[in-house]
Tab-separated table of C-alpha atoms and ligand atoms in Angstrom:
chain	number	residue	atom	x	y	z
A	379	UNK	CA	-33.845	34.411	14.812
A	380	UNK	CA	-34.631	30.788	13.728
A	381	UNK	CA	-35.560	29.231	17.319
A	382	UNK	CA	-35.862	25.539	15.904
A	383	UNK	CA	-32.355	25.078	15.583
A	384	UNK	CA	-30.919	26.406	19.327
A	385	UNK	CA	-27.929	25.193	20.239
A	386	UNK	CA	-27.805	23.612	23.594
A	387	UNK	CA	-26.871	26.074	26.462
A	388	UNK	CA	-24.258	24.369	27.589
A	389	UNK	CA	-22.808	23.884	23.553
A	390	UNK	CA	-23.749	27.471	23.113
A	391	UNK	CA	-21.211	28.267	25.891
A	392	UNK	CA	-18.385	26.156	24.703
A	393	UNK	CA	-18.498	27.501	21.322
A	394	UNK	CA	-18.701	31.401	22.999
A	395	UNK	CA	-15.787	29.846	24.705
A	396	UNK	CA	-13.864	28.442	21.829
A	397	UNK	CA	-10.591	29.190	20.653
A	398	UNK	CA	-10.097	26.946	17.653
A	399	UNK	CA	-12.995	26.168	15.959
A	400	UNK	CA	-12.897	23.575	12.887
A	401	UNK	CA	-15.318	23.624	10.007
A	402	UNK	CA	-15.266	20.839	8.163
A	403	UNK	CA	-17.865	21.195	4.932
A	404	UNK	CA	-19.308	18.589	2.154
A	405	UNK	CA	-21.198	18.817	-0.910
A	406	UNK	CA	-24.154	19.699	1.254
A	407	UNK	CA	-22.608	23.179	2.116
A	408	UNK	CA	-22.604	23.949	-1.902
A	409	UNK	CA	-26.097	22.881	-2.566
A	410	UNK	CA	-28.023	26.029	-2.055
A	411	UNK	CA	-25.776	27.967	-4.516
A	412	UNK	CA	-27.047	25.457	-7.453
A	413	UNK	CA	-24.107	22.927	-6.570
A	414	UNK	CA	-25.250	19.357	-6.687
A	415	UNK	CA	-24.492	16.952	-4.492
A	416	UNK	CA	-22.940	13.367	-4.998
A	417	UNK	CA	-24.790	11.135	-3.224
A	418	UNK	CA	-28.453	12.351	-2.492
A	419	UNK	CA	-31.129	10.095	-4.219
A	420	UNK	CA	-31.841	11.612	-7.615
A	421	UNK	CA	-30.224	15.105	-7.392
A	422	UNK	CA	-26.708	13.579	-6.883
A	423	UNK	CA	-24.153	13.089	-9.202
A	424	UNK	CA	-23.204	9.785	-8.617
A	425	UNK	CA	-27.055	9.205	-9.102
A	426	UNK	CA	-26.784	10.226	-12.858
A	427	UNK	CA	-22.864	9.165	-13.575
A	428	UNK	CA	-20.649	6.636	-12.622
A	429	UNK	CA	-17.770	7.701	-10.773
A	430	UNK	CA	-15.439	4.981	-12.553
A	431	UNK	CA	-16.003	6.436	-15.446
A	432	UNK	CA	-15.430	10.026	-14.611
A	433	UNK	CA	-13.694	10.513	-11.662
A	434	UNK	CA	-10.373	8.432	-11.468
A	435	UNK	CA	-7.279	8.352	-13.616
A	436	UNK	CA	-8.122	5.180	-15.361
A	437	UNK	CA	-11.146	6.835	-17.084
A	438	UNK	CA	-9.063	10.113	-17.953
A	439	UNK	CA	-6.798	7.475	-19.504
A	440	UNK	CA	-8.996	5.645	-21.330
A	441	UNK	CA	-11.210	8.880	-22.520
A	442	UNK	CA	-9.813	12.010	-22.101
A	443	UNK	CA	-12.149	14.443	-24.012
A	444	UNK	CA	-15.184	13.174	-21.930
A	445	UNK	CA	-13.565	13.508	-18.915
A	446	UNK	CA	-12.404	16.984	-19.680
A	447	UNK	CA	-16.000	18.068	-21.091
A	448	UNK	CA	-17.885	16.947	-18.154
A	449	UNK	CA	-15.667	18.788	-16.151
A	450	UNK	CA	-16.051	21.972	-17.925
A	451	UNK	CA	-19.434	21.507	-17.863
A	452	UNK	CA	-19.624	21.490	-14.167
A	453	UNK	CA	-17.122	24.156	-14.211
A	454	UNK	CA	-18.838	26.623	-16.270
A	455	UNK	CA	-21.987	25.458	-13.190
A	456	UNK	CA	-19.202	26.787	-10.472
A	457	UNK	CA	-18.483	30.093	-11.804
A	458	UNK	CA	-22.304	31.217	-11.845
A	459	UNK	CA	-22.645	30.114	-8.420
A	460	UNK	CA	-22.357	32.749	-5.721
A	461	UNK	CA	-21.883	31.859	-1.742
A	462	UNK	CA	-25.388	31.815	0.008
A	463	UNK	CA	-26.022	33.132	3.565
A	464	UNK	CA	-24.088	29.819	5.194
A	465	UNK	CA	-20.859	30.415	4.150
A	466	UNK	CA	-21.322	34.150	4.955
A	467	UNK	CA	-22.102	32.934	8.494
A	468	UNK	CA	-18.720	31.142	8.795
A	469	UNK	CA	-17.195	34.629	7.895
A	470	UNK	CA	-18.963	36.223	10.522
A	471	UNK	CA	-17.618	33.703	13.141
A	472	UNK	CA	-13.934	34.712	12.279
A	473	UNK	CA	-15.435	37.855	13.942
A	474	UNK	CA	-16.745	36.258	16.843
A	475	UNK	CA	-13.899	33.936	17.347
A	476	UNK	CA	-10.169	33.776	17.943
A	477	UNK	CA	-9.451	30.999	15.240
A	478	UNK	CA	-11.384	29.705	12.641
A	479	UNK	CA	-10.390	26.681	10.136
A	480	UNK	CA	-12.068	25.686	7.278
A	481	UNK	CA	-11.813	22.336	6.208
A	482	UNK	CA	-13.785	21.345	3.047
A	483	UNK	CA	-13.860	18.465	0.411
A	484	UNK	CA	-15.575	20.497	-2.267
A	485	UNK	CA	-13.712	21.923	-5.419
A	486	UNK	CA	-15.573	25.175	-5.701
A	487	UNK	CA	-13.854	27.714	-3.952
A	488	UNK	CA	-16.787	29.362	-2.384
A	489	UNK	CA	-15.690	29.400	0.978
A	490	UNK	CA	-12.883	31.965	-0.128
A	491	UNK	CA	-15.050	33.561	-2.631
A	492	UNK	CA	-17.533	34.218	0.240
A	493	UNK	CA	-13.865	35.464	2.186
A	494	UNK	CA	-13.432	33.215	4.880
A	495	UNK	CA	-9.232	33.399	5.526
A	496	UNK	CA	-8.084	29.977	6.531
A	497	UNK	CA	-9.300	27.728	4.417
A	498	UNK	CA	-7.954	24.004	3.040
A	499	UNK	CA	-8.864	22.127	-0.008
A	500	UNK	CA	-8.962	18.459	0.827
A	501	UNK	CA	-10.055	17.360	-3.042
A	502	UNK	CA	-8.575	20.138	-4.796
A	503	UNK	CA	-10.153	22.956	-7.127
A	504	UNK	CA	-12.005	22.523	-10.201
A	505	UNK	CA	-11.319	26.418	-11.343
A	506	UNK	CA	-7.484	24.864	-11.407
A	507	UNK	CA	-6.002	22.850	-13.903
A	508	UNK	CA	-1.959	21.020	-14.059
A	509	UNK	CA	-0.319	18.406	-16.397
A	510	UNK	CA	-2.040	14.849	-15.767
A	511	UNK	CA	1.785	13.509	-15.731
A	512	UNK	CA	3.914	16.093	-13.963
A	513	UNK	CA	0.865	17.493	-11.509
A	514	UNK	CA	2.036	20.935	-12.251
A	515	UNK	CA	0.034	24.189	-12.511
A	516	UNK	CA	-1.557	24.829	-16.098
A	517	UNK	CA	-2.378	28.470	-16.356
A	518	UNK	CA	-5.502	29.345	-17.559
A	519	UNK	CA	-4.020	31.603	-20.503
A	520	UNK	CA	-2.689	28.596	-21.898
A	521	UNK	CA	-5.844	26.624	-21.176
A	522	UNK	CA	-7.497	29.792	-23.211
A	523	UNK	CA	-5.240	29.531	-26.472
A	524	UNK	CA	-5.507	25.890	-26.474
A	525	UNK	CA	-7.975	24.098	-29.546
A	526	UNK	CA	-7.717	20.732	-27.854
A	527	UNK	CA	-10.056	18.954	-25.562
A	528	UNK	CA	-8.335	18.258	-23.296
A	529	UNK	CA	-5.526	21.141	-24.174
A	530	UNK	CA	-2.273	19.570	-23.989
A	531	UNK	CA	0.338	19.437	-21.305
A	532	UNK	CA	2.636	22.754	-21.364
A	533	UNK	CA	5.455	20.777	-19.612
A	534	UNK	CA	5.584	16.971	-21.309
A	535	UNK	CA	5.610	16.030	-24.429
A	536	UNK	CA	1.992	14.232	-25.517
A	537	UNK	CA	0.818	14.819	-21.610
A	538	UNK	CA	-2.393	16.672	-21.333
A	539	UNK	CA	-4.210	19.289	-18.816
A	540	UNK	CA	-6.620	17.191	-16.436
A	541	UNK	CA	-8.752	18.938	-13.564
A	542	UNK	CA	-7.168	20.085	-10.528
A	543	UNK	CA	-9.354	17.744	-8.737
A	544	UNK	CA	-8.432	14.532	-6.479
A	545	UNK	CA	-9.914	11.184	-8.224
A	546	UNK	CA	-10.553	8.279	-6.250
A	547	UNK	CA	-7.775	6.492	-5.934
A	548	UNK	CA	-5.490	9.492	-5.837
A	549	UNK	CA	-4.103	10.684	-2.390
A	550	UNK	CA	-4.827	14.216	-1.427
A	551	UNK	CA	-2.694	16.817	-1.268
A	552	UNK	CA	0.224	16.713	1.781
A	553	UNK	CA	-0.086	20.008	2.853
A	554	UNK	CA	-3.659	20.613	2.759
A	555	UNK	CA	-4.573	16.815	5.000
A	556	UNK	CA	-1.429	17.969	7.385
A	557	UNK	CA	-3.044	21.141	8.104
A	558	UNK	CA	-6.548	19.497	8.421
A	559	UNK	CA	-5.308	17.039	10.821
A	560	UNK	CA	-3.787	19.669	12.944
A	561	UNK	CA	-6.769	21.617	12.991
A	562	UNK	CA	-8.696	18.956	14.151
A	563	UNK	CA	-6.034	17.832	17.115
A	564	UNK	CA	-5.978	21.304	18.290
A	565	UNK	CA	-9.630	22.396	18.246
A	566	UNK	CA	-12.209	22.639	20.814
A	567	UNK	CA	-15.005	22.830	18.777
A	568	UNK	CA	-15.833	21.334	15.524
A	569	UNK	CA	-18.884	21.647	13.227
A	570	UNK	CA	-19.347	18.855	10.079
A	571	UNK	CA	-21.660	20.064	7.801
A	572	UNK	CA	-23.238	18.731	4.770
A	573	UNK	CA	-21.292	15.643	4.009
A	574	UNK	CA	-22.305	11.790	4.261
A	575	UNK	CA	-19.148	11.758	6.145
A	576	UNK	CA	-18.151	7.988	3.811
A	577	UNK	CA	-15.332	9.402	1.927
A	578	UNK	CA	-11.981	9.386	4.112
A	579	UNK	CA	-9.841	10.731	5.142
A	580	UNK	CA	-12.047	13.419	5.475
A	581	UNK	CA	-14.801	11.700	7.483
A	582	UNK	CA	-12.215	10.627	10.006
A	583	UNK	CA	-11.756	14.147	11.323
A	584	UNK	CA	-14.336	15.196	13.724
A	585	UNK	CA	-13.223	11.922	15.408
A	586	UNK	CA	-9.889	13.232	15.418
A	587	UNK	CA	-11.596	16.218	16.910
A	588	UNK	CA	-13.874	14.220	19.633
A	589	UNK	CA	-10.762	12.272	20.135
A	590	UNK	CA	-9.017	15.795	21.437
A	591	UNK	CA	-11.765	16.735	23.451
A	592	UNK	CA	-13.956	18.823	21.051
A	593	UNK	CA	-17.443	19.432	21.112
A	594	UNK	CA	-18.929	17.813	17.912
A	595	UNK	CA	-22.196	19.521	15.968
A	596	UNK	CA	-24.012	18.155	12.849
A	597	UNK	CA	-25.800	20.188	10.405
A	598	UNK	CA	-27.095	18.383	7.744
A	599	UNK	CA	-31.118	17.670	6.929
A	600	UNK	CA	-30.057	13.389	6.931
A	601	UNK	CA	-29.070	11.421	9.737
A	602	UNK	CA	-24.681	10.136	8.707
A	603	UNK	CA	-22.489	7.630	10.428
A	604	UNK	CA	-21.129	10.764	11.557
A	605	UNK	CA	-24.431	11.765	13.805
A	606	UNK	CA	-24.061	9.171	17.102
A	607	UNK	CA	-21.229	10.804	17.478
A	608	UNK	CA	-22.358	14.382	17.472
A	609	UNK	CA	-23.880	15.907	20.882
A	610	UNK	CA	-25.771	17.835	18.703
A	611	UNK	CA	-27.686	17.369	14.825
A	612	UNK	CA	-28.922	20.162	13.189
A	613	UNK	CA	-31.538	18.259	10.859
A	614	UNK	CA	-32.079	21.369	8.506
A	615	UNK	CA	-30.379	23.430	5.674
A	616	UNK	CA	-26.562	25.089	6.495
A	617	UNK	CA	-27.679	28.214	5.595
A	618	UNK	CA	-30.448	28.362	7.746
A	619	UNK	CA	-28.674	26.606	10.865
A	620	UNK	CA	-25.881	28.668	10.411
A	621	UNK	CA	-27.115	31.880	10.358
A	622	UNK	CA	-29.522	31.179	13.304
A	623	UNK	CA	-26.267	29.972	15.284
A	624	UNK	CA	-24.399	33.334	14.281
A	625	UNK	CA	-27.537	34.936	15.816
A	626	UNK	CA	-27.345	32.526	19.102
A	627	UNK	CA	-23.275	33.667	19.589
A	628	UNK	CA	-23.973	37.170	19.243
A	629	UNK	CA	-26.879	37.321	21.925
A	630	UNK	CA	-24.657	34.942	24.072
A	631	UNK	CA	-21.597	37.465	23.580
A	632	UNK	CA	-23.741	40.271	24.353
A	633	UNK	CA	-25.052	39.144	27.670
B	823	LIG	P1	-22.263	13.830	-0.498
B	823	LIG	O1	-23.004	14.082	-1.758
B	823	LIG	O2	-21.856	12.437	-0.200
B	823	LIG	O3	-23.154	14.314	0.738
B	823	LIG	C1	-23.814	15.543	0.752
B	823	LIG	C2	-24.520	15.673	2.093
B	823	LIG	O4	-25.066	16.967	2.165
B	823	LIG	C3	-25.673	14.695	2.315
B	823	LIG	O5	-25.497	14.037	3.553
B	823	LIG	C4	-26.910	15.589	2.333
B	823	LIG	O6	-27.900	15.119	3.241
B	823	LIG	C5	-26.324	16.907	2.783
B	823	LIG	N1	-27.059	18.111	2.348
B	823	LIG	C6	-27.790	18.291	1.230
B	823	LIG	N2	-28.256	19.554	1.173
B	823	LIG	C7	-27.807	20.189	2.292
B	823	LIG	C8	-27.936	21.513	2.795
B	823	LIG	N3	-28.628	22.465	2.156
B	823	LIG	N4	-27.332	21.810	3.955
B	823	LIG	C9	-26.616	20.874	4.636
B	823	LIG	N5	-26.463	19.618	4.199
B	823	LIG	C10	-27.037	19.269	3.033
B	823	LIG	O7	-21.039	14.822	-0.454
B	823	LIG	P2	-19.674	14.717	0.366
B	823	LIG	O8	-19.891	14.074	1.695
B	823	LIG	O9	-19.063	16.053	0.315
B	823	LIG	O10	-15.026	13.442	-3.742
B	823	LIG	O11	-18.849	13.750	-0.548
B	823	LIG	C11	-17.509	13.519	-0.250
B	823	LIG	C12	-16.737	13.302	-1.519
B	823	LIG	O12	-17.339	12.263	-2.295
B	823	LIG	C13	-16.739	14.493	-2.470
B	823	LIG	O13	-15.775	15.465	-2.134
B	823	LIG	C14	-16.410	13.849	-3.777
B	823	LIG	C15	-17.347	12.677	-3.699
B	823	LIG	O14	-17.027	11.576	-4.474
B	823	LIG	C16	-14.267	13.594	-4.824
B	823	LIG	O15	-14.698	14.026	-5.862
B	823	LIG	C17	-12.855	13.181	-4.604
């Protein structure tokens, strides 16, 4: 067991105790399976590209194919990665606990690749792709049989496929923020890890959660706005935190 990062007794007992727990999870949570991140000095994306230019629907406008090619690129990055012992942790806790939720901003679908059950996308999936005008579904056959870059739009004449992903700008999907926001009203317990916790609305959520009487945890190896708040911060890696706090539950469930 990894003693440096013990939870608290008294937080160890409330999450023992919990019976809706909310995950919410940020780049950070992808970075040991070869993910980057988008804002840590020199590794992060937006250290290398500007976001205007890639990641809102005025660039896709203005230059389509680049758009679509850097997004393949970092696609083709997604589908070699493979979930690391962190998000197999949050598994385990479905196992430990009556309710689980999974709340996460990233596109890469590891969470559900690793099998966690209840899981929402707040920025959408980059494995998915729909019609830039009419936002609907593009399978990947036609994606496949398409010579274009971008392939065009199945459903609108001159439209064209785009990345299931949310630019900024964009508002996030209506289900999956409804569901987030009700996970965070209803739960007791409520772990953010791995995000800067500056984009919203995510970053408003484990103040939702304080708000409802939740006990807040950090796990991320940088201090965030987010941290004052917490009543505890986990400065170290999510896969290491969270596999030493899957240890922590099962000894506490034990005794
Ligand atoms: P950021 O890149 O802003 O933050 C990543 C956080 O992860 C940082 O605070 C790091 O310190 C932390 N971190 C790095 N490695 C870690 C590790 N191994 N374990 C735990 N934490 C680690 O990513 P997000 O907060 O997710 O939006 O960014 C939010 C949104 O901004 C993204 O979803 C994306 C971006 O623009 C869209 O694309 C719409």
């Amino acid at each position: 067991m990894t003693s440096d990062f013990k939870l608290t007794d008294s937080l160890l007992h409330r999450l023992a105790g919990a019976r809706h727990v909310l995950v919410l999870t940020g780049a950070g949570m992808s970075a040991e399976s070869g993910i980057p991140t988008f804002r840590d000095a020199q590794t992060g994306m937006w250290a290398k590209y500007r976001p205007e230019e890639l990641a809102t629907p005025e660039a896709f406008e203005a230059n389509p194919s680049r758009v679509w090619e850097w997004y393949e690129e970092r696609r083709r990055s997604v589908c070699q990665a493979q979930p690391h012992a962190g998000h197999v942790a949050l598994v385990q806790l479905e196992s430990l606990l009556p309710s689980i939720c999974v709340v996460t901003q990233n596109v890469d679908g590891l969470h559900q690749q690793a099998g966690s059950s209840d899981v929402w996308e707040l920025h959408g999936n980059i494995l998915r792709s729909k019609c830039h005008v009419s936002h609907r579904p593009i399978s990947r056959e036609w994606l496949a049989d398409s010579t274009h870059s971008p392939p065009r739009s199945p459903y609108v004449r001159h439209g064209l496929a785009r990345p299931d992903v949310v630019w900024f700008g964009e508002v996030l999907p209506q289900t999956a923020i409804d569901a987030a926001m009700a996970a965070a009203s209803r739960c007791d317990f409520c772990f953010s890890i791995g995000t800067t916790s500056m984009v919203q609305p995510a970053a408003s959520l484990p103040l939702v959660a304080l708000e409802a009487g939740a006990a807040l945890v950090e796990i991320n190896p940088h201090e965030t706005p987010l941290s004052l708040h917490a009543e505890q911060c986990f400065r170290g890696k999510a896969s290491d935190v969270l596999t030493s706090i899957i240890d922590q539950l099962r000894a506490c469930k034990d005794t």
